[in-house]
XYZ file of C-alpha atoms in Angstrom:
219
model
C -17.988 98.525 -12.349
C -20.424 100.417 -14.373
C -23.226 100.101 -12.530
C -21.274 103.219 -10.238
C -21.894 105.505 -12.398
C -25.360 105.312 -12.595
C -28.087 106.727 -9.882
C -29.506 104.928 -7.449
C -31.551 104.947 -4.427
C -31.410 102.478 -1.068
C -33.672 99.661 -1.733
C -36.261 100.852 0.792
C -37.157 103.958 -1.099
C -38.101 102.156 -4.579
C -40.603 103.847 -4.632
C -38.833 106.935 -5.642
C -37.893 105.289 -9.061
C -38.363 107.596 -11.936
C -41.501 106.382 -14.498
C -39.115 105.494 -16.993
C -37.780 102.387 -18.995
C -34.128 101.073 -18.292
C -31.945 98.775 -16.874
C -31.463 98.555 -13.140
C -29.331 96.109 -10.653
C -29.456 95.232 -7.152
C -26.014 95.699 -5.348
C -25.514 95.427 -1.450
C -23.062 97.263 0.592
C -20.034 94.983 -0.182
C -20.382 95.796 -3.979
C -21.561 92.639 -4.937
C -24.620 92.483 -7.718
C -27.537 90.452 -6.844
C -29.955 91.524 -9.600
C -30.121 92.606 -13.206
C -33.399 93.192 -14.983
C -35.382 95.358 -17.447
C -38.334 97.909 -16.931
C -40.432 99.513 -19.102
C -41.571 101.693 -16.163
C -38.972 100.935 -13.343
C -41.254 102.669 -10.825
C -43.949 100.496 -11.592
C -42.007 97.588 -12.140
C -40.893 98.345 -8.227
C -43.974 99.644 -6.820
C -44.834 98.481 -3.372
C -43.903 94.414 -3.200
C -44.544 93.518 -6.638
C -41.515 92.795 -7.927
C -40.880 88.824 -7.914
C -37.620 89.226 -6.003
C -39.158 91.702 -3.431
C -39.393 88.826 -0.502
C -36.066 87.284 -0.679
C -34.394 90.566 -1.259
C -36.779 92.139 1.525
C -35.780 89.493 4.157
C -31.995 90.063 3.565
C -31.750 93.886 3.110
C -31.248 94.536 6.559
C -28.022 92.638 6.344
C -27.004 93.165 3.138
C -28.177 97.612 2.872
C -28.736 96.728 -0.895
C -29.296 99.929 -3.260
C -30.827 100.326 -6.818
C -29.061 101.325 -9.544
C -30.273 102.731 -12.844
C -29.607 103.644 -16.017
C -32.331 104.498 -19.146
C -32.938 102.869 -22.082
C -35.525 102.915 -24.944
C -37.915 100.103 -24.945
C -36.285 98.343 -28.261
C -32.962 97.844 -26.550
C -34.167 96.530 -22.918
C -33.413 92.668 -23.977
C -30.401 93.565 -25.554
C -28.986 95.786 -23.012
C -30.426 93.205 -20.302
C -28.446 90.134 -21.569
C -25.513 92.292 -21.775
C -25.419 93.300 -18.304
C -26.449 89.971 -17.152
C -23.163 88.326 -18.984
C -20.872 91.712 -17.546
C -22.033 91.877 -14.209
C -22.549 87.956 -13.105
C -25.408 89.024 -10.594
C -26.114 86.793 -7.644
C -29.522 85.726 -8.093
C -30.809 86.357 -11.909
C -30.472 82.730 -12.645
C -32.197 80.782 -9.658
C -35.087 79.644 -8.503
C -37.465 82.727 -7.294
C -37.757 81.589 -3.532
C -41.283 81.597 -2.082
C -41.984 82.495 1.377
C -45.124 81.228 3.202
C -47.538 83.676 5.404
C -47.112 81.158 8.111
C -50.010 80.336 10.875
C -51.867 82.679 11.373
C -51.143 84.400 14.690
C -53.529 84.484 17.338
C -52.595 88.059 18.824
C -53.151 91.614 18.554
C -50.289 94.501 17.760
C -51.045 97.577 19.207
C -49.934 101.366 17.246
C -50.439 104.353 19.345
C -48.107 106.783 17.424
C -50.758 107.323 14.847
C -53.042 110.285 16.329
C -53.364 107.934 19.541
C -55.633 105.778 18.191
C -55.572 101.747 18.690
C -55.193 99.298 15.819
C -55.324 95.637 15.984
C -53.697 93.887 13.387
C -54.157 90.502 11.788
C -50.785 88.974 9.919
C -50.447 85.647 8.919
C -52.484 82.918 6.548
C -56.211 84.605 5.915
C -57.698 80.987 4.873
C -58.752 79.939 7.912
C -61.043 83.535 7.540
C -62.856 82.603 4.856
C -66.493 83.069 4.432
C -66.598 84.996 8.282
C -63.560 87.468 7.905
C -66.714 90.277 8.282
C -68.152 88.775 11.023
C -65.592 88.000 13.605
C -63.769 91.624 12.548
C -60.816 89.936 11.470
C -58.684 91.304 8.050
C -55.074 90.468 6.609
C -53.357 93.919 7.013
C -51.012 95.500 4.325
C -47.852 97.305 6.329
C -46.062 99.702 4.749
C -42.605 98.443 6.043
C -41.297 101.245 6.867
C -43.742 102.069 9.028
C -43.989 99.455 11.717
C -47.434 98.128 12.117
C -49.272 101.142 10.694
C -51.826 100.188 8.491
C -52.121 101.673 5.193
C -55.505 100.553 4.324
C -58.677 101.467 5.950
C -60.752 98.807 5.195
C -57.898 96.252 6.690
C -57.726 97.746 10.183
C -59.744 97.378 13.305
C -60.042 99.676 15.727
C -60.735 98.214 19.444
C -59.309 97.423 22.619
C -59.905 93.773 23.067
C -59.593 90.931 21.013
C -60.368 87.166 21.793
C -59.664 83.598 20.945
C -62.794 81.825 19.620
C -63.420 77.867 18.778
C -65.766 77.313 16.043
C -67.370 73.902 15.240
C -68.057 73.479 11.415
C -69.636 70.436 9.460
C -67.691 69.628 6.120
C -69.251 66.393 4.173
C -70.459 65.143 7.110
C -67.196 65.765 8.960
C -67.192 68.024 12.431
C -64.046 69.617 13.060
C -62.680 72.419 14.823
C -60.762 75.518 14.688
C -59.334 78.688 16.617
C -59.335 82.227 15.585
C -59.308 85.627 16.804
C -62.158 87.947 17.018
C -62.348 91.430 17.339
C -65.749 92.080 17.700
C -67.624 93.679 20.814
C -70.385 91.270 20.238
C -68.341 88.550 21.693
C -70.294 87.669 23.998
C -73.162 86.464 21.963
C -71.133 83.995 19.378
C -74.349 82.611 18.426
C -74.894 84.627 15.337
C -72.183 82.379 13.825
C -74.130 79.643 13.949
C -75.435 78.490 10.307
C -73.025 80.259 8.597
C -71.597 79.129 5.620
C -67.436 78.124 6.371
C -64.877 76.847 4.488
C -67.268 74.365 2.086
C -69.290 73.753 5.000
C -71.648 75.479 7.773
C -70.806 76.410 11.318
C -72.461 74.329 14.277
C -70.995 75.746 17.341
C -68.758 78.270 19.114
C -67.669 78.898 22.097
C -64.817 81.073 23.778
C -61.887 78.585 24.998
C -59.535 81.362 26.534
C -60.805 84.461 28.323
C -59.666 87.907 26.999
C -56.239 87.911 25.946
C -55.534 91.553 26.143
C -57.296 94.096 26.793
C -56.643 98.394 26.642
């Protein structure tokens, strides 16, 4: 095939792309093409998990070792040069649905890094909704991992630092509604939940909160 002639790099170091326009395709170990697209910058168009295949191809590339192949083109022959390799190579994936992957519940733990200068992280992963309006005050932030550095944070601002965590209920009033919910806190002020109380929550204001399960970890 064509596409072995060109360079590439293992899927994981994308990042490396060159800050050019071109043609690139996504081939696993086997030989087989997944992907064929266009790029008027294929670093950018690859840049961290951007890309509208990232997920599915992300989840898989364990498996399947894929690598990146490239080859440059001007901008005025990308669609040209795209619908041609498209048609030669008979990738995979180019015509299907782009599969979407949920963040899932969110998960009522902490993960613990000590490799970076020995100091203690604790993550949040999972759906950030049930955060909203109070993410600030119970110390609680989605965290962006680079993946191929497990659970290091690459953000500041998304990271705690600690060494305990706990599981707090919180009574809010929606339209006249009460109802109920659990989430993690990471704050040392734990013991005194009461400045929740009258805070604005999810389209309606906190009444109650209490701690339903002692410490669940602790350093």
């Amino acid at each position: 095939m064509e596409w072995e002639t060109w360079q590439s790099l293992p899927f994981k170091q994308r990042c490396e792309l060159p800050t050019i326009s071109g043609i690139y395709t996504v081939v696993d170990y086997c030989g087989n093409v997944w992907y064929v697209g266009q790029a008027v910058n294929l670093n950018a168009r690859w840049l961290g998990k951007g890309h509208h295949r990232y997920p599915q191809l992300n989840r898989s590339n364990t498996k399947w070792q894929y690598r990146i192949y490239w080859k440059s083109y001007p901008l005025s022959e990308l669609n040209q040069k795209e619908q041609y390799y498209i048609d030669l190579f008979q990738p995979s994936i180019n015509r299907t649905k782009v599969k979407k992957y949920s963040l899932g519940k969110p998960q009522l733990k902490i993960e613990v890094n000590k490799s970076l200068d020995n100091v203690q992280f604790v993550y949040f992963r999972g759906n950030p909704n049930c955060y909203e309006d109070i993410s600030q005050e119970v110390g609680v932030f989605t965290c962006t991992l680079d993946e191929q550095k497990n659970n290091v944070a690459i953000e500041k601002n998304q990271v705690i630092k600690g060494g305990h965590a706990y599981i707090i209920a919180i009574r809010y009033e929606i339209d006249g509604q009460s109802k109920t919910t659990q989430l993690l806190c990471s704050k040392k002020k734990h013991d005194a939940l009461s400045f929740l109380r009258g805070l604005p929550y999810r389209g309606g204001k906190i009444i109650n909160t209490w701690i339903p399960l002692r410490v669940i970890r602790r350093y």
